[in-house]
Short mmCIF file of C-alpha atoms in Angstrom, two decimals:
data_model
loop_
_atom_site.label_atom_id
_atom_site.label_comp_id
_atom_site.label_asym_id
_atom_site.label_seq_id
_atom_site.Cartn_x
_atom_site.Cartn_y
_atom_site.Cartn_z
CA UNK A 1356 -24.60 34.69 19.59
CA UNK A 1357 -21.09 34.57 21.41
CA UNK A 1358 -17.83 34.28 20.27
CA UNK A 1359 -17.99 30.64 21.60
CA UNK A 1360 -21.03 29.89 19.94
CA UNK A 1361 -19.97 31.12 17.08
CA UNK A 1362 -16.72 29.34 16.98
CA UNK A 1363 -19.11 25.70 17.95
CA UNK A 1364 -21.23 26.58 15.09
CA UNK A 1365 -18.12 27.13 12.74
CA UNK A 1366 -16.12 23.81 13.53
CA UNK A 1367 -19.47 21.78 13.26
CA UNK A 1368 -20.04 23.12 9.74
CA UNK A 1369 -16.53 22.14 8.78
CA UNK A 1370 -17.14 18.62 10.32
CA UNK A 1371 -20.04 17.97 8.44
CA UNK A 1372 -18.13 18.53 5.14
CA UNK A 1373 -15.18 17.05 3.40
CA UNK A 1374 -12.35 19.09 3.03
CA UNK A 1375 -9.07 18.97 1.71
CA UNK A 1376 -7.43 20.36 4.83
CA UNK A 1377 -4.88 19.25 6.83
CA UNK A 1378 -4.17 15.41 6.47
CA UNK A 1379 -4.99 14.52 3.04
CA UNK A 1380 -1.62 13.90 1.95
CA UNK A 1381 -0.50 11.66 4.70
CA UNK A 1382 -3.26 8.73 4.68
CA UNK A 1383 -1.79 6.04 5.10
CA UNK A 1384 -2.52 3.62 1.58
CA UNK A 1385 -1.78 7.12 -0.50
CA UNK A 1386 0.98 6.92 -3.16
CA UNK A 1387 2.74 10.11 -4.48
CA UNK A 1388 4.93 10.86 -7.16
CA UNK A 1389 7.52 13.70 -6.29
CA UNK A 1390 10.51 13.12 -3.59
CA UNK A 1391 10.10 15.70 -1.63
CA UNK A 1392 13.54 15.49 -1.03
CA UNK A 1393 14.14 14.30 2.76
CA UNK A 1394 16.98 14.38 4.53
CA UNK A 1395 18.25 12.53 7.03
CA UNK A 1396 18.93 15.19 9.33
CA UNK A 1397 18.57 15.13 13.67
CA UNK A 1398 16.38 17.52 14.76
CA UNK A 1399 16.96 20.92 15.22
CA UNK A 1400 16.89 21.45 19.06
CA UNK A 1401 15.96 25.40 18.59
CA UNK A 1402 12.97 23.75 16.77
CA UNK A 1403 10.08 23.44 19.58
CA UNK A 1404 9.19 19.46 19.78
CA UNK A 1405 5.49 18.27 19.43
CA UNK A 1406 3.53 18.57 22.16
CA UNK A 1407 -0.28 18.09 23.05
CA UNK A 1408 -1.09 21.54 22.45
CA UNK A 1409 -0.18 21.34 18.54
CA UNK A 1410 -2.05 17.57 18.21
CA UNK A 1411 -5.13 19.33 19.57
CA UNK A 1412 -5.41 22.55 17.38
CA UNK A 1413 -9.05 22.34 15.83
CA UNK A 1414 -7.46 22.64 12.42
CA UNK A 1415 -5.48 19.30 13.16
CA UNK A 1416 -8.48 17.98 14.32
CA UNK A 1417 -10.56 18.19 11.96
CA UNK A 1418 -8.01 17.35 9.14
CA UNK A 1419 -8.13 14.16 11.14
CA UNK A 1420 -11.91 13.50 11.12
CA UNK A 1421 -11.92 14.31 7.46
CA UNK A 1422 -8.65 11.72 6.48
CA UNK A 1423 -10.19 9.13 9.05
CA UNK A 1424 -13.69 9.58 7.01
CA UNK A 1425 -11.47 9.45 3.34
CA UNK A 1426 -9.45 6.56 4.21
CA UNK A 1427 -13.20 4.38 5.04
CA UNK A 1428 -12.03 1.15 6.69
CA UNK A 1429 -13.92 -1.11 8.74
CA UNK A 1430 -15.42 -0.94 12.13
CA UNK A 1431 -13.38 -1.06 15.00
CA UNK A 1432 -14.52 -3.26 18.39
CA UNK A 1433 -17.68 -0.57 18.96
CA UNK A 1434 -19.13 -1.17 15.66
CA UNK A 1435 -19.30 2.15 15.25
CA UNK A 1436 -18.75 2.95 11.33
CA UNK A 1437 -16.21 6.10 9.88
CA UNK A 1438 -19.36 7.39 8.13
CA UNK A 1439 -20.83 8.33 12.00
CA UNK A 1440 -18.27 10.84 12.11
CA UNK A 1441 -17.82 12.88 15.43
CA UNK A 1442 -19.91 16.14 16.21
CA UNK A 1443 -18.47 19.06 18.38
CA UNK A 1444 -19.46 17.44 21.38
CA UNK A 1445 -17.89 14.76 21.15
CA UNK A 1446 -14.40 15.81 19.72
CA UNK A 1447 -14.82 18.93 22.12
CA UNK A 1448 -14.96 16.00 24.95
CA UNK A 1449 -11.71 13.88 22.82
CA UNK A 1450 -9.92 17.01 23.08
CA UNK A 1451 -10.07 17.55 26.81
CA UNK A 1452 -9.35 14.02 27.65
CA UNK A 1453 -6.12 14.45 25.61
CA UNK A 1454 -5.11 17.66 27.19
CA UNK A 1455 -5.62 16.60 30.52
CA UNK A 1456 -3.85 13.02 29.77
CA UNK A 1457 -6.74 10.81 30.58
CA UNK A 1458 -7.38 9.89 27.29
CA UNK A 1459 -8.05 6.08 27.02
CA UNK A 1460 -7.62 3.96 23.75
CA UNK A 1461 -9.75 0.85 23.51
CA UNK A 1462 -8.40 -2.31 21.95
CA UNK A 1463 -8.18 -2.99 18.80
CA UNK A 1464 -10.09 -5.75 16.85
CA UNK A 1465 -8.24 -8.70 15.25
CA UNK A 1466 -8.66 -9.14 11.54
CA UNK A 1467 -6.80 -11.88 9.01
CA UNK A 1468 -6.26 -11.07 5.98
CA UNK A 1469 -4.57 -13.77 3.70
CA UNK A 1470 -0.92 -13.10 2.23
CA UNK A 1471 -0.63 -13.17 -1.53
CA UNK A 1472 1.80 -16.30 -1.05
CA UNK A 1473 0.66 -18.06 1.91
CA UNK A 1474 0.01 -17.52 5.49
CA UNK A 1475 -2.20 -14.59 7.14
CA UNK A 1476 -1.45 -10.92 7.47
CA UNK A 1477 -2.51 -9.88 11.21
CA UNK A 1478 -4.50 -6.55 11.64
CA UNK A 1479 -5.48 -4.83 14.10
CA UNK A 1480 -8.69 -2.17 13.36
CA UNK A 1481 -8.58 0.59 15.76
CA UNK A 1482 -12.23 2.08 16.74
CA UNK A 1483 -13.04 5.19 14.46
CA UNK A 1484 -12.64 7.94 17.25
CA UNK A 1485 -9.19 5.90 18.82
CA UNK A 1486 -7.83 6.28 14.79
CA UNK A 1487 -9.13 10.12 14.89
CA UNK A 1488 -6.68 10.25 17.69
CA UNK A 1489 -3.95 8.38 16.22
CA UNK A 1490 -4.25 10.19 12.62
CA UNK A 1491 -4.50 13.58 14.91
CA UNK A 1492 -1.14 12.89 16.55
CA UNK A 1493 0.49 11.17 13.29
CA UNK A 1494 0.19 14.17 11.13
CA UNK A 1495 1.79 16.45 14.06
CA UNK A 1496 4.71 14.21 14.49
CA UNK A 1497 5.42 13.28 10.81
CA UNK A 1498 5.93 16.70 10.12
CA UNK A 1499 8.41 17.92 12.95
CA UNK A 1500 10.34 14.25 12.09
CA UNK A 1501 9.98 13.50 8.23
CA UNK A 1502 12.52 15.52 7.20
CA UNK A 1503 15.03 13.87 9.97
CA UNK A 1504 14.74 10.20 8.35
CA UNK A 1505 17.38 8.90 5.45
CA UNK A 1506 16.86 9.67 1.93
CA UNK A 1507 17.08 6.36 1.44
CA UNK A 1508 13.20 5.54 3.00
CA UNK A 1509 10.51 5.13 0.93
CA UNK A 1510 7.58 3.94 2.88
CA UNK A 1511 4.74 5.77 4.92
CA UNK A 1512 6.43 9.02 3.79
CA UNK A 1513 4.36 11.99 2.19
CA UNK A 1514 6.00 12.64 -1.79
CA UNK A 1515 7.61 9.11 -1.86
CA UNK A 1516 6.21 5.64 -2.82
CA UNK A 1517 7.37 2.35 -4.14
CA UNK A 1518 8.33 3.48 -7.65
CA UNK A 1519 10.68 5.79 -6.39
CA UNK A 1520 12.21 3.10 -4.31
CA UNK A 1521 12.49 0.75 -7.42
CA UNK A 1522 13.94 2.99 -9.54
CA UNK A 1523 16.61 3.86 -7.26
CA UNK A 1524 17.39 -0.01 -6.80
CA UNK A 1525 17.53 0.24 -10.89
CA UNK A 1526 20.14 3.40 -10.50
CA UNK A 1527 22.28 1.25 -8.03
CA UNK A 1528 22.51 -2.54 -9.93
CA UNK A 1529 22.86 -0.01 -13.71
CA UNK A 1530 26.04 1.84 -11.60
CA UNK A 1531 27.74 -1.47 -11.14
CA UNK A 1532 26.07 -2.60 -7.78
CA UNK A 1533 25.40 -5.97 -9.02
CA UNK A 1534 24.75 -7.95 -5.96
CA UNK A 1535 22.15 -7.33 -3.51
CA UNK A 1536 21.46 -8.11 0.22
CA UNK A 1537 17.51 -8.69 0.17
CA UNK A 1538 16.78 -8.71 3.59
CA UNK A 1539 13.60 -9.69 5.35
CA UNK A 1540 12.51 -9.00 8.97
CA UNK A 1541 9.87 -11.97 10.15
CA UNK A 1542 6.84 -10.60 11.40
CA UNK A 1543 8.20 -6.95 12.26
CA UNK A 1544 5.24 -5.21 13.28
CA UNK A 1545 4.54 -8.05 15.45
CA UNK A 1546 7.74 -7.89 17.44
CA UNK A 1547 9.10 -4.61 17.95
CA UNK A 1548 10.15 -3.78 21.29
CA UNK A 1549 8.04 -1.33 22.97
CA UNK A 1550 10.25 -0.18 25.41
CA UNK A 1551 13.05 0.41 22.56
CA UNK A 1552 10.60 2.24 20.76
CA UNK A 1553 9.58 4.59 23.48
CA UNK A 1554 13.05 5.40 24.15
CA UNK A 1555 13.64 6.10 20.72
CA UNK A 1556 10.44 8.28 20.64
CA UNK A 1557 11.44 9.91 24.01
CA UNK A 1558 14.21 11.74 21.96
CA UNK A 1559 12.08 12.86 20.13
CA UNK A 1560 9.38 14.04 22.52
CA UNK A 1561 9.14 16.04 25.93
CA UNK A 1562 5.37 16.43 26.35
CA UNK A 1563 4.96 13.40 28.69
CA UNK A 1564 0.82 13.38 28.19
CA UNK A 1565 1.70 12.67 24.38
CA UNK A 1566 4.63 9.96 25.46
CA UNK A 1567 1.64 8.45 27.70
CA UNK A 1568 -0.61 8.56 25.23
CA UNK A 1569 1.60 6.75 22.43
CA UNK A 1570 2.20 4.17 25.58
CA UNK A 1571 -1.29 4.15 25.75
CA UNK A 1572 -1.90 2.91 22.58
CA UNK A 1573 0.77 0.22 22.44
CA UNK A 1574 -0.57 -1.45 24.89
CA UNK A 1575 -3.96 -1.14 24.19
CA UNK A 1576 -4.40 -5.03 23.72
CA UNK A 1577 -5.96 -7.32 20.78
CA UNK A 1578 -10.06 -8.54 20.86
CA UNK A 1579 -9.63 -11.52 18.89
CA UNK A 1580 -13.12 -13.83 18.97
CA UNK A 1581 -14.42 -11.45 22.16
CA UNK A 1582 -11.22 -11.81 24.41
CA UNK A 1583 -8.72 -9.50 24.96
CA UNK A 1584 -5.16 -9.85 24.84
CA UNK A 1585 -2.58 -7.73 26.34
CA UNK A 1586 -0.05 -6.20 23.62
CA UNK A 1587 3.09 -6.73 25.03
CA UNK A 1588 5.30 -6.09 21.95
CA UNK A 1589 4.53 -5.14 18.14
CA UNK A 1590 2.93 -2.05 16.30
CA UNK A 1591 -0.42 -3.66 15.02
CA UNK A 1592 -1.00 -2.79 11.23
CA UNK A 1593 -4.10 -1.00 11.18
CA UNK A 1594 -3.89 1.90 12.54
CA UNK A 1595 -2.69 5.56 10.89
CA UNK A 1596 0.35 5.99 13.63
CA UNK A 1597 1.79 2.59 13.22
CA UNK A 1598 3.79 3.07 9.86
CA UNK A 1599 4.65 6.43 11.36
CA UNK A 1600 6.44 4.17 14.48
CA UNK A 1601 7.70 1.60 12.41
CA UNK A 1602 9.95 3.87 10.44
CA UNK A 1603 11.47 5.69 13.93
CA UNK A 1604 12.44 1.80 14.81
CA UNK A 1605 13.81 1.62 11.00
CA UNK A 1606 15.33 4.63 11.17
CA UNK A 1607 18.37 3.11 13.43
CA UNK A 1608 18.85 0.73 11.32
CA UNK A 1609 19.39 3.20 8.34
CA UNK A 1610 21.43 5.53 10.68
CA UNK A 1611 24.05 2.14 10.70
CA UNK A 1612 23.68 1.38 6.98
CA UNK A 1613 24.31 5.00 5.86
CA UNK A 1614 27.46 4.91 9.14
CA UNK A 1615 28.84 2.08 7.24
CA UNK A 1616 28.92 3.77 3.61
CA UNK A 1617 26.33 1.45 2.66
CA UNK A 1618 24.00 1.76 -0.57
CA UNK A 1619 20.21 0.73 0.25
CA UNK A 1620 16.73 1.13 -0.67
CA UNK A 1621 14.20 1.00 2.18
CA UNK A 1622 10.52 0.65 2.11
CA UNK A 1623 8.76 -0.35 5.30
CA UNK A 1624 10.66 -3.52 6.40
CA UNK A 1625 11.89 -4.80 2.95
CA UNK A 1626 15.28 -3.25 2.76
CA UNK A 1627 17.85 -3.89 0.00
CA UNK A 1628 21.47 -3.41 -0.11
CA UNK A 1629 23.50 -3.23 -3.00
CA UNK A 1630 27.05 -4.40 -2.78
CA UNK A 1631 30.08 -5.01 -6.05
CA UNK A 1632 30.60 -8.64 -4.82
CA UNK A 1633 28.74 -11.62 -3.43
CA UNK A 1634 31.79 -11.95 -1.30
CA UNK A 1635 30.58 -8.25 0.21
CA UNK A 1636 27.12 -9.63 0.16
CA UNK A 1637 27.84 -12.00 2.56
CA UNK A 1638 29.88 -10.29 4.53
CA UNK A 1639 27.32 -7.35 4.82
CA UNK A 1640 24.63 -10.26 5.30
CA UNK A 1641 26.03 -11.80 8.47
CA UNK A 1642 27.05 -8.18 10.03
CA UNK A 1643 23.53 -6.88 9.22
CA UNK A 1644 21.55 -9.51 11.18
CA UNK A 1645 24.20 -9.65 14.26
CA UNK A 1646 23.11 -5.88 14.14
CA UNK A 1647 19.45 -6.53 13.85
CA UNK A 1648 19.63 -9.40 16.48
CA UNK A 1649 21.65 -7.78 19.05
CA UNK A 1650 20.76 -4.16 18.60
CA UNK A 1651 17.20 -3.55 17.45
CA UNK A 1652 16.14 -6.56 18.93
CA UNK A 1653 14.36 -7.94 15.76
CA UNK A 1654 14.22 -11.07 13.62
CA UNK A 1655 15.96 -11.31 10.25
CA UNK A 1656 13.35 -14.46 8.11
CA UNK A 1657 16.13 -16.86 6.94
CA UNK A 1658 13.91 -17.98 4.39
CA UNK A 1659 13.48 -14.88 2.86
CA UNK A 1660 16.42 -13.29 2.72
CA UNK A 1661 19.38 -13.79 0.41
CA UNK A 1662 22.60 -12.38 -0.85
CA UNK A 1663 21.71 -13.05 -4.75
CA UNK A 1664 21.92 -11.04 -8.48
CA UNK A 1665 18.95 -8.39 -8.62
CA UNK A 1666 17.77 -10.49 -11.40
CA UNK A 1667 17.07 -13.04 -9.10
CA UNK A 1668 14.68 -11.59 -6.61
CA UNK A 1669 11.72 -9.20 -7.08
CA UNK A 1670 11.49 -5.71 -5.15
CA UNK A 1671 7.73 -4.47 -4.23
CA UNK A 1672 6.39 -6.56 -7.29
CA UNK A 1673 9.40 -5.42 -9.78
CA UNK A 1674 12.39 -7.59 -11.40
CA UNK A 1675 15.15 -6.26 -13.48
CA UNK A 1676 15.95 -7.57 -16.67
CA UNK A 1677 19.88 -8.72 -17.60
CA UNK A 1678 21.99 -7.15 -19.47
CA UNK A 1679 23.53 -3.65 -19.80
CA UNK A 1680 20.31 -1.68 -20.01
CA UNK A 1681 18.51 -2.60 -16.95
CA UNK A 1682 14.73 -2.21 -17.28
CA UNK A 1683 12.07 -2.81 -14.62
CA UNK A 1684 9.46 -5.52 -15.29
CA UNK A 1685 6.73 -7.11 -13.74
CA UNK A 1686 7.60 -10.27 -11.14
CA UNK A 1687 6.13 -13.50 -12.27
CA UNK A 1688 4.40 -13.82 -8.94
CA UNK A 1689 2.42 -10.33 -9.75
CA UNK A 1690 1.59 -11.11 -13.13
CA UNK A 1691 0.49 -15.02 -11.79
CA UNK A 1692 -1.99 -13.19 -9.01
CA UNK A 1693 -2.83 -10.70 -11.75
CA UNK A 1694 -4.18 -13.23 -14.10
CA UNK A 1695 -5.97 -15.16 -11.57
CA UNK A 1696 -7.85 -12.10 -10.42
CA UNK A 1697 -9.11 -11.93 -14.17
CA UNK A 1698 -9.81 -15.44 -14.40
CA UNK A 1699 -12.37 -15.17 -11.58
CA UNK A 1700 -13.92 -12.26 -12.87
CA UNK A 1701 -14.34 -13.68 -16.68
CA UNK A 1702 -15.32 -16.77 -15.60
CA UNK A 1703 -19.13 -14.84 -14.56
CA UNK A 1704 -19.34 -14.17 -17.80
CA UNK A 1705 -20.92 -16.86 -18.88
CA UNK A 1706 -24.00 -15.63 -16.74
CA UNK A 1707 -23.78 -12.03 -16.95
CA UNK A 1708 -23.72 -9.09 -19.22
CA UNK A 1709 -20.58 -7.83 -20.93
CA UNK A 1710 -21.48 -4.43 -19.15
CA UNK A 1711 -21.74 -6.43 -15.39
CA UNK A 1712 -18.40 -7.70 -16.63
CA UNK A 1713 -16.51 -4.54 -17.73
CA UNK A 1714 -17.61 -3.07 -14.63
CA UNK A 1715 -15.85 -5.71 -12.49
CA UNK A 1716 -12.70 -5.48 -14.93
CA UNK A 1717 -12.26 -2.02 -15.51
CA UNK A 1718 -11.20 -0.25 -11.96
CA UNK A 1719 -9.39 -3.36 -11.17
CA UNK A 1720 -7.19 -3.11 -14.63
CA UNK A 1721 -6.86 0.68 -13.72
CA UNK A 1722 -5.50 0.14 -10.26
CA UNK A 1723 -3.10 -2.64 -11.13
CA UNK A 1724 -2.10 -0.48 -14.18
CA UNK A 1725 -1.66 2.73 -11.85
CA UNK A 1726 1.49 0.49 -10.17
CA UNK A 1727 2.41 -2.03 -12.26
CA UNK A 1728 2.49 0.12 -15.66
CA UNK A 1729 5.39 1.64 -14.14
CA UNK A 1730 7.61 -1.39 -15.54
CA UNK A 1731 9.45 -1.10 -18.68
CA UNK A 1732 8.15 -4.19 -21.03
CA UNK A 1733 5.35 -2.94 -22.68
CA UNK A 1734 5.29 -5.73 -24.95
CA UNK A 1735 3.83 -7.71 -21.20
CA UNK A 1736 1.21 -5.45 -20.56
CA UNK A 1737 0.07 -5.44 -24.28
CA UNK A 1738 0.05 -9.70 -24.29
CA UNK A 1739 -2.21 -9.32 -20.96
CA UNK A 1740 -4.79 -7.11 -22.62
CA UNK A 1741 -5.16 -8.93 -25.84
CA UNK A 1742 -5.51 -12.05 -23.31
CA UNK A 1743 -7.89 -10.27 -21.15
CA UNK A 1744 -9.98 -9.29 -24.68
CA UNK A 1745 -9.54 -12.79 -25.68
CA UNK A 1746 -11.03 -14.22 -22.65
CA UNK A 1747 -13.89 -11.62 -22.96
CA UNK A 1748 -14.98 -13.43 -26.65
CA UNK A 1749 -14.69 -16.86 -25.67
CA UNK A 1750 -16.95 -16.46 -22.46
CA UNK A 1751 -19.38 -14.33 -24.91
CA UNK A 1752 -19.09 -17.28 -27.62
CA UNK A 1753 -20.19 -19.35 -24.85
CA UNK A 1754 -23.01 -17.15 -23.81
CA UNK A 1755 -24.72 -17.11 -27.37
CA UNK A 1756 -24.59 -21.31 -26.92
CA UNK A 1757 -26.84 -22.41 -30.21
CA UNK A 1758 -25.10 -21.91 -33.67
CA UNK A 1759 -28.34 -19.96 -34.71
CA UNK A 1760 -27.64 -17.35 -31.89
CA UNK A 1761 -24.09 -17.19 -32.75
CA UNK A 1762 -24.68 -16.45 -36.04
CA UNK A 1763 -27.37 -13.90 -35.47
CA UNK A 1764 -25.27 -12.14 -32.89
CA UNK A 1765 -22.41 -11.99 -35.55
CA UNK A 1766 -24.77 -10.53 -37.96
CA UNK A 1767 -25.68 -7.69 -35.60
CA UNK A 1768 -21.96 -6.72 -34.70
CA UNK A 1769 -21.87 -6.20 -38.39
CA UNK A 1770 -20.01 -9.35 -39.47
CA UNK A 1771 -20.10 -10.75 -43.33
CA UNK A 1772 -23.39 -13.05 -43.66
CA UNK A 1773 -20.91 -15.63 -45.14
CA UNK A 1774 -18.07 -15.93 -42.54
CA UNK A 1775 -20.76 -15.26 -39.35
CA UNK A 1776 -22.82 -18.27 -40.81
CA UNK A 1777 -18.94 -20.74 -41.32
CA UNK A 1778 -17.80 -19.58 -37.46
CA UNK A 1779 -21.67 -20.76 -36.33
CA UNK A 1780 -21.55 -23.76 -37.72
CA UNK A 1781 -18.10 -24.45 -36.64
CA UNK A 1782 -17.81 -27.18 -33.79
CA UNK A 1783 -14.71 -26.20 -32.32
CA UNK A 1784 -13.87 -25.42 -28.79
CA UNK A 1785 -14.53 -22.01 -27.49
CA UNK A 1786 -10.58 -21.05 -27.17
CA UNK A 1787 -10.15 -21.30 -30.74
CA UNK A 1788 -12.98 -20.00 -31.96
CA UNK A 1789 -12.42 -17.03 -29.78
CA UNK A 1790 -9.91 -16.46 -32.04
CA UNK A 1791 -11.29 -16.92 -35.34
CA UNK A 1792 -11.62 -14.15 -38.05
CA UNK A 1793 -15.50 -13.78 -37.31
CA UNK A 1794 -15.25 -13.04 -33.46
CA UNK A 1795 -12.27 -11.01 -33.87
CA UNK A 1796 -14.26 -8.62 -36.58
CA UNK A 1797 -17.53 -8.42 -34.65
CA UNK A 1798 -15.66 -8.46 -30.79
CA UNK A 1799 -12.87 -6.02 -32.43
CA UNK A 1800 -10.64 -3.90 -29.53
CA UNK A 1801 -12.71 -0.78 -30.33
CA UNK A 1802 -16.11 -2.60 -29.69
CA UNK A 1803 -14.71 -3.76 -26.29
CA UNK A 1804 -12.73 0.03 -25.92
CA UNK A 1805 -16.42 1.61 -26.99
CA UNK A 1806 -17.58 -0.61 -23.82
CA UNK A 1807 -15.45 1.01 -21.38
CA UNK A 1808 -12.45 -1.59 -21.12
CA UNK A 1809 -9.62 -0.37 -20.83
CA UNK A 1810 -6.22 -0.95 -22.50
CA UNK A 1811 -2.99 -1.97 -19.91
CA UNK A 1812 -0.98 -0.88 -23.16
CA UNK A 1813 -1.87 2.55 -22.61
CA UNK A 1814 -1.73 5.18 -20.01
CA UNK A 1815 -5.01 5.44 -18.09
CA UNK A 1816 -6.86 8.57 -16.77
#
C-alpha cells in the first residue's frame, strides 16, 4: 500500500466515526459557560489572513463532516439526509472544487417556522455537503476574527451565551444604569446588504477564491414551493456561516457604540444600551437609528424598540426585578409559552401511561430548566413544578374514572383504607380532588421523582 493509499484509508476511517475534533465547540445552537475573554481588537496584519488552503486542511474537514453530522437538521433541496455523510471521494472531489474556485453552492430550501409571538421565522436549509462547506470555512474564519469583535457580543461566539449577556445587563442597571435603549432591527438577516458585507469581509480576507466563494453563497437563491428565487440581500438563517456574517455586519455597529463611550449588551441583533437618564435614552435612541439607517443600511422595528426602565422589557427571556438588589427572573411571556407546552403534553394523559407521559415531560423540563433556571426566583420555578405535579394527579384521577378504581388504585399506592374509600366516593371536580389529602399521599413528589420527573426547583444533571 502507498503513502496515498494509506492516507485515503486513514481519513475514511475517521469519517466513518464521530469525533470530537475540530468544530465541536462552534455549532451553531451550542451554549457555553466561560467568557473566553474576547477582545475587540483589529487584526494583527503580521498575522497571515484565512485563505483556501487553511479551510481545506483534512483536519478542518473532517471536523466539519463530524459538527454537520452532530448538529442533525433537516434535508436540504437534494433530500439528501446529514446521516449520508460524505466518503473520501466525494470530499476529495469538494476539496478540489474549492481549491480551484469552481465550487458551486446550490440554493437553499425555504422553511417557516412560527415565532413564539406571532408571525413566521424564515429559514433557509442549506444541502448537507453546501453546510459541510460553510461549517468548513466558518470554523477557519471565526478563529483568525473572534478575538477582533467587542467584549460586549454575546451571540454565535465560542465560551459566551445568553446568560452571560444577561448578567452583564444586571451589572449595568445594579451600577446605576437605570434606563435602557432596547433596540430592535426588523427582519435583519433578511436585509443586510451584501455588497456592505463583502466589503467589510474584504478587510478581512485576501484569498479571492474564498471572497468568491462567500459571494457564492449569498447569492445562492431561495427554492420556496419548487421555484427559485434570486437572493439579492439578507444572510438566510440556516446555515453554520450566517451567524458568523451577521456579527462582522454587527460588529460596526459596536465599533460606534464602544466610539461613543457607550454601555451595551449585544446578542445577535437584540442589542441593549444602558444610559443614567431617559433624557440620554432618547437622545441615544434617535442618534442610534440615524446611524443604523444611514450607515449600515438596516431597519430599526419601531414597534419593538423603546427607551424604557429594565423592569419594563425582557432581555433573551429574562426581566429584572425592582428595587436595590436586582435579580433576574423569568419574563411572563416565557413562563406563558412554558405552561402551554405542559398543558399540551398533560392533557394525553388522560389516554396514556404516566411513563408515556414523563417521557414527554422530562427532557423538555430539563432543557427549559438548563436556560431558564438561570433566573433568581426560585420560589417561580418551585410553584411551576408543584403545578406541573398537580396537573399529573388530576389527569391520573381522571384516568382511574369509576370510584371503585379510584379507590383501589389508592389502596395500592399505599393510602389509608378509610381516607382512599372518602376521596372515591367524593363527587368533586378533578382540580380539587387533585389536591385532596388522599391523592397527595398516594401521588406524593417522591412517587412522581421515583418515576423519573424531574424537579425545576433543583439543579438537573
Amino acid at each position: 500500500m502507498n503513502l496515498r493509499d494509506e492516507q485515503r484509508r486513514n481519513i475514511q476511517q475517521e469519517l466513518d466515526f464521530s469525533s470530537s475534533g475540530v468544530g465541536e465547540a462552534q455549532g451553531p445552537g451550542r451554549e457555553e459557560t466561560e467568557s473566553s475573554g474576547a477582545g475587540h481588537n483589529t487584526e494583527n496584519p503580521v498575522e497571515p489572513k484565512p485563505t483556501m488552503e487553511g479551510i481545506c486542511e483534512w483536519k478542518n474537514l473532517k471536523g466539519a463532516v463530524h459538527q454537520v453530522w452532530a448538529n442533525k437538521g433537516s434535508a436540504g433541496i437534494d433530500g439528501r439526509s446529514v446521516d449520508q455523510r460524505p466518503d473520501y471521494e466525494e470530499l476529495a472531489t469538494i476539496r478540489k472544487q474549492l481549491l480551484s474556485g469552481t465550487y458551486k453552492p446550490q440554493p437553499v430550501r425555504r422553511v417557516e417556522i412560527p415565532k413564539p409571538d406571532g408571525g413566521v421565522r424564515k429559514l433557509g436549509i442549506p444541502t448537507v455537503m453546501d453546510r459541510v462547506v460553510q461549517q468548513a470555512v466558518m470554523q477557519v474564519l471565526q478563529e483568525h476574527w473572534d478575538r477582533t469583535f467587542s467584549d460586549s457580543s454575546y451571540g454565535f461566539r465560542p465560551g459566551r451565551s445568553a446568560h452571560q449577556a444577561v448578567e452583564q445587563s444586571q451589572n449595568y442597571i445594579a451600577a446605576g444604569y437605570g434606563w435602557v435603549v432596547d433596540l430592535d432591527l426588523e427582519k435583519f438577516f433578511d436585509r443586510v446588504n451584501h455588497d456592505k458585507l463583502m466589503g467589510r469581509i474584504a478587510e478581512r480576507i485576501e484569498d479571492k477564491r474564498l471572497l468568491k466563494l462567500i459571494r457564492a453563497f449569498l447569492n445562492a437563491g431561495v427554492m420556496d414551493n419548487g421555484l427559485v428565487s434570486p437572493t439579492v440581500e439578507g444572510t438566510p438563517q440556516g446555515g453554520p456561516l450566517s451567524p458568523l456574517l451577521s456579527n462582522v455586519v454587527l460588529d460596526e455597529l459596536d465599533r460606534e457604540l464602544e466610539r461613543r463611550g457607550l454601555r451595551f449588551v449585544r446578542y445577535a441583533d437584540d442589542c441593549n444600551i444602558y444610559v443614567r437618564s431617559e433624557r440620554a435614552g432618547q437622545r441615544v435612541m434617535e442618534s442610534m437609528r440615524r446611524y443604523i439607517t444611514r450607515k449600515l443600511k438596516l431597519k430599526v422595528n419601531e414597534t419593538k424598540s423603546a427607551v424604557a426602565r429594565p423592569q419594563q422589557r425582557k432581555f433573551l427571556g429574562f426581566r429584572f426585578t425592582d428595587g436595590p438588589n436586582i435579580r433576574r427572573r423569568i419574563a411572563p411571556k416565557a413562563l406563558e409559552r412554558f405552561k402551554e407546552r405542559i398543558v399540551k403534553i398533560t392533557q394525553q394523559a388522560r389516554g396514556a401511561s404516566l411513563k408515556t407521559i414523563v417521557a414527554q415531560l422530562a427532557p423538555f423540563m430539563r432543557g427549559w430548566n438548563s436556560y431558564f433556571g438561570f433566573c433568581e426566583t426560585p420560589s417561580v420555578l418551585e410553584k411551576l413544578t408543584r403545578w406541573i405535579r398537580r396537573r399529573l394527579r388530576c389527569a391520573l384521577w381522571q384516568q382511574w374514572k369509576t370510584p371503585r378504581r379510584r379507590r383501589d388504585a389508592l389502596l395500592q399506592l399505599g393510602v389509608p383504607a378509610e381516607l382512599a374509600r372518602t376521596a372515591a366516593a367524593s363527587g368533586r371536580g378533578a382540580w380539587r380532588m387533585s389536591g385532596c389529602e388522599a391523592v397527595q399521599k398516594g401521588l406524593s413528589n417522591d412517587y412522581f421523582r421515583s418515576r423519573g420527573l424531574p424537579s425545576l426547583a433543583r439543579v438537573q444533571t
